[in-house]
mmCIF file of C-alpha atoms in Angstrom:
data_model
loop_
_atom_site.group_PDB
_atom_site.id
_atom_site.type_symbol
_atom_site.label_atom_id
_atom_site.label_comp_id
_atom_site.label_asym_id
_atom_site.label_seq_id
_atom_site.Cartn_x
_atom_site.Cartn_y
_atom_site.Cartn_z
ATOM 1 C CA MET A 1 129.459 101.882 -81.873
ATOM 2 C CA THR A 2 130.288 102.746 -85.327
ATOM 3 C CA ARG A 3 128.126 100.360 -88.199
ATOM 4 C CA ALA A 4 129.968 98.276 -90.872
ATOM 5 C CA LEU A 5 129.193 99.695 -94.226
ATOM 6 C CA VAL A 6 128.762 97.152 -96.552
ATOM 7 C CA ALA A 7 129.228 97.585 -100.492
ATOM 8 C CA VAL A 8 126.849 95.048 -102.181
ATOM 9 C CA ALA A 9 127.653 94.435 -106.326
ATOM 10 C CA ALA A 10 124.612 92.058 -108.379
ATOM 11 C CA LEU A 11 125.760 90.905 -111.132
ATOM 12 C CA GLY A 12 122.547 88.393 -111.813
ATOM 13 C CA GLY A 13 122.516 84.620 -111.861
ATOM 14 C CA THR A 14 119.872 82.286 -110.070
ATOM 15 C CA ILE A 15 119.313 84.861 -107.044
ATOM 16 C CA SER A 16 118.384 87.323 -109.168
ATOM 17 C CA MET A 17 116.041 85.086 -111.614
ATOM 18 C CA ALA A 18 112.286 85.492 -112.075
ATOM 19 C CA PRO A 19 109.814 83.207 -114.369
ATOM 20 C CA GLY A 20 110.345 84.807 -118.280
ATOM 21 C CA ARG A 21 106.774 85.931 -119.938
ATOM 22 C CA SER A 22 105.793 81.873 -120.453
ATOM 23 C CA ILE A 23 105.964 79.275 -118.788
ATOM 24 C CA GLU A 24 108.044 77.760 -121.737
ATOM 25 C CA ALA A 25 110.911 80.671 -121.095
ATOM 26 C CA GLY A 26 111.863 79.939 -117.706
ATOM 27 C CA VAL A 27 113.774 82.009 -115.357
ATOM 28 C CA VAL A 28 115.866 84.871 -116.232
ATOM 29 C CA PRO A 29 117.727 87.027 -114.537
ATOM 30 C CA ARG A 30 115.478 90.304 -113.716
ATOM 31 C CA LEU A 31 115.988 91.290 -109.967
ATOM 32 C CA THR A 32 118.330 94.298 -108.888
ATOM 33 C CA ALA A 33 120.412 94.990 -105.985
ATOM 34 C CA GLU A 34 117.562 96.620 -104.274
ATOM 35 C CA ASP A 35 114.912 93.808 -104.715
ATOM 36 C CA LEU A 36 117.503 91.087 -103.188
ATOM 37 C CA LEU A 37 118.039 93.102 -100.394
ATOM 38 C CA GLY A 38 114.200 95.045 -99.736
ATOM 39 C CA ASP A 39 112.809 91.613 -97.526
ATOM 40 C CA LEU A 40 116.145 92.252 -95.678
ATOM 41 C CA GLY A 41 116.104 95.191 -94.384
ATOM 42 C CA ALA A 42 114.977 94.046 -90.736
ATOM 43 C CA ASP A 43 118.105 91.456 -90.314
ATOM 44 C CA LEU A 44 120.650 93.748 -91.136
ATOM 45 C CA SER A 45 123.237 95.750 -87.977
ATOM 46 C CA MET A 46 125.420 97.300 -90.834
ATOM 47 C CA ASP A 47 124.727 99.782 -92.902
ATOM 48 C CA VAL A 48 124.598 98.699 -97.041
ATOM 49 C CA THR A 49 124.720 100.659 -100.555
ATOM 50 C CA ALA A 50 124.115 98.151 -103.188
ATOM 51 C CA ALA A 51 124.339 98.127 -107.183
ATOM 52 C CA THR A 52 122.883 96.403 -110.270
ATOM 53 C CA LEU A 53 126.120 96.106 -112.258
ATOM 54 C CA ALA A 54 125.158 93.299 -114.170
ATOM 55 C CA GLY A 55 122.277 90.991 -115.182
ATOM 56 C CA ILE A 56 123.309 88.116 -116.874
ATOM 57 C CA SER A 57 123.736 84.057 -116.174
ATOM 58 C CA SER A 58 127.552 83.388 -114.386
ATOM 59 C CA ALA A 59 127.940 81.033 -117.531
ATOM 60 C CA SER A 60 128.011 84.279 -119.397
ATOM 61 C CA MET A 61 130.485 85.787 -117.032
ATOM 62 C CA ASP A 62 133.660 87.966 -118.499
ATOM 63 C CA TYR A 63 136.799 90.099 -117.542
ATOM 64 C CA GLU A 64 134.823 92.942 -118.408
ATOM 65 C CA THR A 65 132.467 92.375 -115.885
ATOM 66 C CA LEU A 66 134.840 91.508 -113.302
ATOM 67 C CA LEU A 67 136.879 94.026 -113.997
ATOM 68 C CA ARG A 68 133.967 96.795 -113.644
ATOM 69 C CA THR A 69 133.306 95.194 -109.979
ATOM 70 C CA ARG A 70 136.396 95.131 -108.918
ATOM 71 C CA GLU A 71 136.723 99.225 -110.153
ATOM 72 C CA TRP A 72 133.280 100.263 -108.032
ATOM 73 C CA GLY A 73 134.310 97.844 -105.684
ATOM 74 C CA LEU A 74 137.619 100.247 -104.743
ATOM 75 C CA LYS A 75 135.401 103.361 -104.795
ATOM 76 C CA GLN A 76 133.282 102.159 -101.876
ATOM 77 C CA VAL A 77 136.433 101.150 -100.006
ATOM 78 C CA ALA A 78 138.004 104.544 -101.060
ATOM 79 C CA ALA A 79 134.438 105.929 -99.598
ATOM 80 C CA GLY A 80 134.324 104.167 -96.127
ATOM 81 C CA ALA A 81 133.351 101.067 -96.888
ATOM 82 C CA SER A 82 134.777 98.008 -94.397
ATOM 83 C CA GLY A 83 133.571 94.859 -96.837
ATOM 84 C CA LEU A 84 132.180 94.021 -99.765
ATOM 85 C CA VAL A 85 130.094 91.515 -101.091
ATOM 86 C CA VAL A 86 128.919 90.184 -104.972
ATOM 87 C CA VAL A 87 126.115 88.411 -105.871
ATOM 88 C CA GLN A 88 126.130 86.118 -108.786
ATOM 89 C CA GLY A 89 125.760 83.038 -110.397
ATOM 90 C CA THR A 90 126.978 79.992 -109.354
ATOM 91 C CA ASP A 91 127.960 78.398 -112.704
ATOM 92 C CA THR A 92 131.596 80.268 -112.404
ATOM 93 C CA LEU A 93 130.991 81.576 -108.982
ATOM 94 C CA GLU A 94 134.529 79.704 -107.805
ATOM 95 C CA GLU A 95 136.277 81.649 -110.704
ATOM 96 C CA THR A 96 135.305 84.934 -109.450
ATOM 97 C CA ALA A 97 136.172 84.519 -105.942
ATOM 98 C CA TYR A 98 139.527 83.769 -107.051
ATOM 99 C CA PHE A 99 139.562 86.788 -109.529
ATOM 100 C CA PHE A 100 139.769 88.957 -106.616
ATOM 101 C CA GLU A 101 141.613 86.665 -104.712
ATOM 102 C CA LEU A 102 144.220 87.247 -107.152
ATOM 103 C CA THR A 103 143.677 91.122 -107.959
ATOM 104 C CA TRP A 104 142.106 92.141 -104.394
ATOM 105 C CA PRO A 105 144.717 94.942 -103.159
ATOM 106 C CA HIS A 106 143.306 95.523 -99.796
ATOM 107 C CA ASP A 107 142.677 93.729 -96.606
ATOM 108 C CA VAL A 108 138.863 94.444 -96.630
ATOM 109 C CA PRO A 109 137.308 91.324 -97.558
ATOM 110 C CA VAL A 110 135.360 90.643 -100.553
ATOM 111 C CA VAL A 111 132.454 87.768 -100.156
ATOM 112 C CA VAL A 112 131.077 85.978 -103.225
ATOM 113 C CA THR A 113 127.349 84.319 -103.240
ATOM 114 C CA GLY A 114 124.640 83.692 -104.940
ATOM 115 C CA ALA A 115 122.069 81.063 -104.603
ATOM 116 C CA MET A 116 120.852 77.118 -105.982
ATOM 117 C CA ARG A 117 117.204 77.803 -105.892
ATOM 118 C CA ASN A 118 115.575 81.132 -107.606
ATOM 119 C CA PRO A 119 113.093 83.403 -106.287
ATOM 120 C CA SER A 120 109.720 81.747 -107.367
ATOM 121 C CA LEU A 121 111.077 77.947 -105.862
ATOM 122 C CA PRO A 122 110.069 77.262 -102.396
ATOM 123 C CA SER A 123 112.605 77.427 -99.445
ATOM 124 C CA ALA A 124 114.629 79.835 -102.116
ATOM 125 C CA ASP A 125 118.470 79.652 -100.320
ATOM 126 C CA GLY A 126 118.976 83.102 -101.925
ATOM 127 C CA PRO A 127 118.188 85.306 -98.889
ATOM 128 C CA ALA A 128 119.884 83.173 -96.228
ATOM 129 C CA ASN A 129 122.971 83.114 -98.598
ATOM 130 C CA LEU A 130 122.991 86.635 -98.978
ATOM 131 C CA LEU A 131 122.523 87.890 -95.072
ATOM 132 C CA ALA A 132 125.320 85.362 -94.407
ATOM 133 C CA ALA A 133 127.310 87.275 -96.810
ATOM 134 C CA LEU A 134 126.557 90.118 -95.632
ATOM 135 C CA THR A 135 127.444 89.181 -91.905
ATOM 136 C CA VAL A 136 130.994 87.699 -92.880
ATOM 137 C CA ALA A 137 131.790 90.972 -94.900
ATOM 138 C CA ALA A 138 130.690 93.235 -91.952
ATOM 139 C CA GLU A 139 132.849 90.886 -89.368
ATOM 140 C CA PRO A 140 136.439 92.695 -88.750
ATOM 141 C CA ARG A 141 137.883 89.179 -88.154
ATOM 142 C CA SER A 142 137.057 88.589 -92.011
ATOM 143 C CA ARG A 143 139.631 90.895 -92.931
ATOM 144 C CA GLU A 144 143.129 89.760 -93.984
ATOM 145 C CA ARG A 145 141.645 86.403 -95.409
ATOM 146 C CA GLY A 146 141.457 87.203 -98.947
ATOM 147 C CA ALA A 147 138.196 86.850 -101.188
ATOM 148 C CA LEU A 148 135.317 85.107 -99.516
ATOM 149 C CA VAL A 149 132.705 82.511 -100.429
ATOM 150 C CA ALA A 150 129.595 82.167 -97.704
ATOM 151 C CA PHE A 151 127.077 79.247 -99.368
ATOM 152 C CA ASN A 152 124.646 77.908 -96.679
ATOM 153 C CA ASP A 153 126.127 79.226 -93.737
ATOM 154 C CA ASP A 154 129.562 78.095 -94.397
ATOM 155 C CA VAL A 155 132.566 80.500 -95.291
ATOM 156 C CA HIS A 156 135.117 78.808 -97.791
ATOM 157 C CA SER A 157 138.507 80.540 -98.632
ATOM 158 C CA ALA A 158 138.808 81.516 -102.267
ATOM 159 C CA ARG A 159 141.791 79.531 -102.898
ATOM 160 C CA TRP A 160 140.083 76.536 -101.996
ATOM 161 C CA VAL A 161 136.107 76.699 -102.660
ATOM 162 C CA ARG A 162 134.635 74.794 -105.987
ATOM 163 C CA LYS A 163 131.186 73.510 -107.221
ATOM 164 C CA ALA A 164 130.593 70.481 -106.161
ATOM 165 C CA HIS A 165 127.131 69.518 -106.729
ATOM 166 C CA ALA A 166 125.090 70.603 -110.032
ATOM 167 C CA SER A 167 122.097 71.186 -107.573
ATOM 168 C CA HIS A 168 122.123 70.620 -104.564
ATOM 169 C CA LEU A 169 121.601 73.516 -101.915
ATOM 170 C CA GLU A 170 125.233 72.557 -100.248
ATOM 171 C CA ALA A 171 126.993 72.554 -103.767
ATOM 172 C CA PHE A 172 130.267 73.926 -102.627
ATOM 173 C CA SER A 173 133.093 72.542 -100.510
ATOM 174 C CA SER A 174 137.171 72.820 -100.035
ATOM 175 C CA ASN A 175 138.733 70.011 -100.656
ATOM 176 C CA PRO A 176 140.962 69.114 -98.944
ATOM 177 C CA VAL A 177 141.059 71.622 -96.174
ATOM 178 C CA GLY A 178 137.630 72.351 -95.681
ATOM 179 C CA PRO A 179 135.559 75.976 -94.524
ATOM 180 C CA LEU A 180 137.026 78.158 -92.901
ATOM 181 C CA GLY A 181 134.115 78.902 -90.836
ATOM 182 C CA LEU A 182 129.996 79.389 -90.548
ATOM 183 C CA VAL A 183 127.762 81.499 -89.864
ATOM 184 C CA ALA A 184 125.545 80.526 -86.650
ATOM 185 C CA GLU A 185 123.052 83.201 -84.808
ATOM 186 C CA ARG A 186 124.488 85.927 -86.973
ATOM 187 C CA SER A 187 127.642 86.123 -86.063
ATOM 188 C CA VAL A 188 130.676 84.287 -87.972
ATOM 189 C CA HIS A 189 132.565 81.233 -86.126
ATOM 190 C CA TYR A 190 136.450 81.271 -87.822
ATOM 191 C CA PHE A 191 138.175 77.916 -86.982
ATOM 192 C CA GLN A 192 141.753 79.054 -87.592
ATOM 193 C CA PRO A 193 143.124 83.115 -87.370
ATOM 194 C CA ALA A 194 143.520 84.894 -90.813
ATOM 195 C CA GLY A 195 146.779 84.218 -92.436
ATOM 196 C CA GLY A 196 148.818 86.108 -94.598
ATOM 197 C CA ARG A 197 148.762 86.122 -98.794
ATOM 198 C CA PRO A 198 150.520 86.692 -101.766
ATOM 199 C CA ALA A 199 150.166 90.371 -102.796
ATOM 200 C CA ALA A 200 147.306 90.925 -105.487
ATOM 201 C CA VAL A 201 148.854 90.968 -108.973
ATOM 202 C CA PRO A 202 147.766 94.522 -110.761
ATOM 203 C CA VAL A 203 145.148 94.123 -113.407
ATOM 204 C CA ASP A 204 145.157 98.472 -113.732
ATOM 205 C CA SER A 205 145.845 98.226 -117.074
ATOM 206 C CA THR A 206 145.123 94.512 -118.602
ATOM 207 C CA ASP A 207 144.243 92.926 -121.920
ATOM 208 C CA PHE A 208 142.539 89.825 -121.739
ATOM 209 C CA SER A 209 142.006 89.205 -125.293
ATOM 210 C CA GLY A 210 143.276 86.079 -127.089
ATOM 211 C CA LEU A 211 142.277 82.011 -126.232
ATOM 212 C CA VAL A 212 143.276 80.706 -122.859
ATOM 213 C CA PRO A 213 142.114 77.316 -123.382
ATOM 214 C CA LEU A 214 141.281 74.197 -120.809
ATOM 215 C CA LEU A 215 141.739 71.146 -121.879
ATOM 216 C CA GLU A 216 141.110 68.069 -120.745
ATOM 217 C CA ALA A 217 143.189 64.665 -120.776
ATOM 218 C CA GLY A 218 141.732 61.112 -121.430
ATOM 219 C CA ILE A 219 141.843 57.773 -122.892
ATOM 220 C CA ALA A 220 143.081 57.905 -126.842
ATOM 221 C CA ASP A 221 144.068 61.489 -126.258
ATOM 222 C CA SER A 222 146.610 62.107 -129.584
ATOM 223 C CA GLY A 223 147.474 65.271 -128.424
ATOM 224 C CA GLU A 224 145.522 66.596 -131.843
ATOM 225 C CA LEU A 225 143.541 69.171 -129.811
ATOM 226 C CA LEU A 226 145.918 70.683 -128.141
ATOM 227 C CA THR A 227 147.723 71.145 -131.513
ATOM 228 C CA LEU A 228 144.451 73.225 -132.830
ATOM 229 C CA VAL A 229 144.480 75.529 -130.231
ATOM 230 C CA LEU A 230 148.297 76.296 -130.405
ATOM 231 C CA ASP A 231 148.180 76.578 -134.202
ATOM 232 C CA GLY A 232 144.886 78.704 -133.697
ATOM 233 C CA GLY A 233 146.686 81.278 -131.839
ATOM 234 C CA ALA A 234 146.474 80.443 -127.985
ATOM 235 C CA ARG A 235 148.131 82.807 -125.629
ATOM 236 C CA GLY A 236 148.635 80.030 -123.217
ATOM 237 C CA VAL A 237 146.939 76.226 -121.842
ATOM 238 C CA VAL A 238 145.854 75.179 -119.287
ATOM 239 C CA ILE A 239 145.786 70.937 -119.300
ATOM 240 C CA ALA A 240 143.355 69.326 -116.439
ATOM 241 C CA ALA A 241 146.108 66.797 -116.376
ATOM 242 C CA ASN A 242 145.560 62.703 -115.622
ATOM 243 C CA GLY A 243 146.307 61.416 -111.722
ATOM 244 C CA VAL A 244 148.947 63.742 -110.109
ATOM 245 C CA GLY A 245 149.904 65.335 -113.650
ATOM 246 C CA HIS A 246 149.880 62.945 -116.904
ATOM 247 C CA VAL A 247 149.143 63.379 -120.250
ATOM 248 C CA SER A 248 149.512 60.613 -123.194
ATOM 249 C CA ARG A 249 152.816 60.755 -125.045
ATOM 250 C CA GLY A 250 151.342 62.348 -128.165
ATOM 251 C CA THR A 251 150.242 65.323 -126.318
ATOM 252 C CA ALA A 252 153.505 65.536 -124.211
ATOM 253 C CA ASP A 253 155.298 65.801 -128.092
ATOM 254 C CA MET A 254 152.710 68.333 -128.885
ATOM 255 C CA ILE A 255 154.040 70.527 -125.427
ATOM 256 C CA ALA A 256 157.395 69.801 -126.098
ATOM 257 C CA GLU A 257 156.681 71.858 -129.133
ATOM 258 C CA ALA A 258 154.647 74.720 -127.646
ATOM 259 C CA LYS A 259 155.930 78.381 -127.361
ATOM 260 C CA VAL A 260 153.200 79.489 -124.832
ATOM 261 C CA PRO A 261 152.873 78.622 -121.629
ATOM 262 C CA ILE A 262 151.316 75.254 -121.061
ATOM 263 C CA VAL A 263 150.009 74.229 -116.972
ATOM 264 C CA ILE A 264 149.453 71.133 -116.113
ATOM 265 C CA ALA A 265 146.919 70.494 -113.070
ATOM 266 C CA SER A 266 144.922 67.881 -111.806
ATOM 267 C CA ARG A 267 141.736 66.961 -113.440
ATOM 268 C CA THR A 268 140.697 65.103 -110.322
ATOM 269 C CA GLY A 269 139.320 67.760 -107.851
ATOM 270 C CA ALA A 270 141.509 67.120 -105.057
ATOM 271 C CA GLY A 271 145.601 66.745 -104.418
ATOM 272 C CA THR A 272 148.298 68.110 -105.970
ATOM 273 C CA THR A 273 150.507 67.946 -108.988
ATOM 274 C CA PHE A 274 154.103 65.849 -108.441
ATOM 275 C CA ARG A 275 157.209 66.961 -109.818
ATOM 276 C CA GLY A 276 159.046 63.651 -109.703
ATOM 277 C CA THR A 277 157.897 60.825 -108.902
ATOM 278 C CA TYR A 278 156.812 59.433 -112.428
ATOM 279 C CA GLY A 279 159.557 59.268 -115.586
ATOM 280 C CA PHE A 280 157.478 58.265 -118.548
ATOM 281 C CA HIS A 281 157.647 60.412 -121.432
ATOM 282 C CA GLY A 282 154.128 62.729 -120.039
ATOM 283 C CA SER A 283 154.527 61.905 -116.728
ATOM 284 C CA GLU A 284 154.981 65.339 -114.506
ATOM 285 C CA SER A 285 158.854 64.924 -114.712
ATOM 286 C CA SER A 286 159.114 64.684 -118.208
ATOM 287 C CA LEU A 287 156.694 67.600 -118.526
ATOM 288 C CA ILE A 288 158.762 70.197 -116.142
ATOM 289 C CA ARG A 289 161.722 69.343 -118.289
ATOM 290 C CA LEU A 290 159.780 69.782 -121.217
ATOM 291 C CA GLY A 291 159.008 73.619 -120.038
ATOM 292 C CA ALA A 292 155.035 72.592 -118.670
ATOM 293 C CA THR A 293 154.113 74.766 -115.448
ATOM 294 C CA MET A 294 152.794 72.557 -112.523
ATOM 295 C CA ALA A 295 149.668 74.054 -111.192
ATOM 296 C CA GLY A 296 149.886 72.577 -107.491
ATOM 297 C CA TRP A 297 147.369 72.471 -105.157
ATOM 298 C CA LEU A 298 145.617 74.719 -107.471
ATOM 299 C CA ASP A 299 142.634 73.018 -109.738
ATOM 300 C CA PRO A 300 142.244 73.581 -113.306
ATOM 301 C CA ARG A 301 139.545 76.091 -113.240
ATOM 302 C CA LYS A 302 141.745 78.153 -110.560
ATOM 303 C CA ALA A 303 144.981 77.407 -112.709
ATOM 304 C CA ARG A 304 143.248 78.740 -116.070
ATOM 305 C CA VAL A 305 142.143 82.337 -114.029
ATOM 306 C CA LEU A 306 145.144 82.915 -112.934
ATOM 307 C CA LEU A 307 147.633 82.278 -115.833
ATOM 308 C CA GLN A 308 144.731 84.200 -117.803
ATOM 309 C CA ILE A 309 145.031 87.548 -115.572
ATOM 310 C CA LEU A 310 149.085 86.675 -115.412
ATOM 311 C CA LEU A 311 148.990 86.876 -119.501
ATOM 312 C CA ALA A 312 146.781 89.466 -119.564
ATOM 313 C CA THR A 313 149.542 91.751 -117.875
ATOM 314 C CA ASP A 314 152.494 90.478 -119.970
ATOM 315 C CA ALA A 315 154.332 87.897 -117.806
ATOM 316 C CA SER A 316 157.660 86.569 -118.500
ATOM 317 C CA ARG A 317 157.792 82.508 -118.345
ATOM 318 C CA GLU A 318 159.547 82.897 -115.425
ATOM 319 C CA ARG A 319 157.497 84.588 -113.739
ATOM 320 C CA VAL A 320 154.159 82.206 -114.661
ATOM 321 C CA GLU A 321 156.518 79.604 -113.020
ATOM 322 C CA ARG A 322 157.398 81.864 -110.187
ATOM 323 C CA GLU A 323 153.647 82.564 -109.635
ATOM 324 C CA PHE A 324 152.187 79.053 -109.908
ATOM 325 C CA ARG A 325 155.065 78.018 -107.454
ATOM 326 C CA LEU A 326 153.983 80.871 -104.973
ATOM 327 C CA ARG A 327 150.314 80.330 -105.395
ATOM 328 C CA GLY A 328 149.755 76.339 -105.930
ATOM 329 C CA ASP A 329 151.956 75.586 -102.948
ATOM 330 C CA LEU A 330 150.039 74.250 -99.972
ATOM 331 C CA ASP A 331 152.237 75.777 -97.556
ATOM 332 C CA ARG A 332 152.670 79.475 -98.488
#
């Protein structure tokens, strides 16, 4: 039987961190892809090629790094890789996974992983998470599932996964659907067959410059902050709105005057935005009439990634609305 070939791209993060020159300095990204794989050699049942493409904390992740990683991954697939593993920090791991969900054109799986404990701590989880990610990437049944996250032996869909705890090992969850599967005894166990997904968004010629902020609605929200970012030249805005997609009267007034796409997601972390239940000024139905786009089941962070990618490809307002309808619908 031919052994699978998995390509590993290391971008930094806690999994690659080691102590600096002093205790006060804390841990910093220092380990390479080869360092991370070094102790796993005896446990691998596939061939691995690896590269260190960045050495940053995921709080500093940017689209230049993601596009470069994507391009590297495409070259590895063209050279015969049957899976891609992306290793980074957990702070923005869900956004990286969703970037690949939106832009990866192959059925070959992209599996994103990292660690909550750096290698200098007792019971560091990085090696187990990396081994699980390699196992998922090499598994033929992982194909056609889009981008995946392997963490703490769970396998999550990039569309649903989010970091739900700041420091626990079991930091990632997938409300409301739950994990797609789990890794046990070096095998992947999926709970359901692979389903179709929308076509990838082409990003071969894109411009990610410009501001696309994420604002959160809350009590005593006058809409002034939205005014400031619009006046500052924002290309589009995502609002993490109250409940099923509600904002204050003042914010609704500003949305009515906006000349750029405004996307409304729920700040709750679970559930969908509504379209026609409430009727007050600032409700979901009034915002739709004012020209806002509802994110549906996409949480605010994923809505921002989708909007950023669409604006980088010069998508029209009509296409923005269409893509959010397509990708924010639970039944697609």
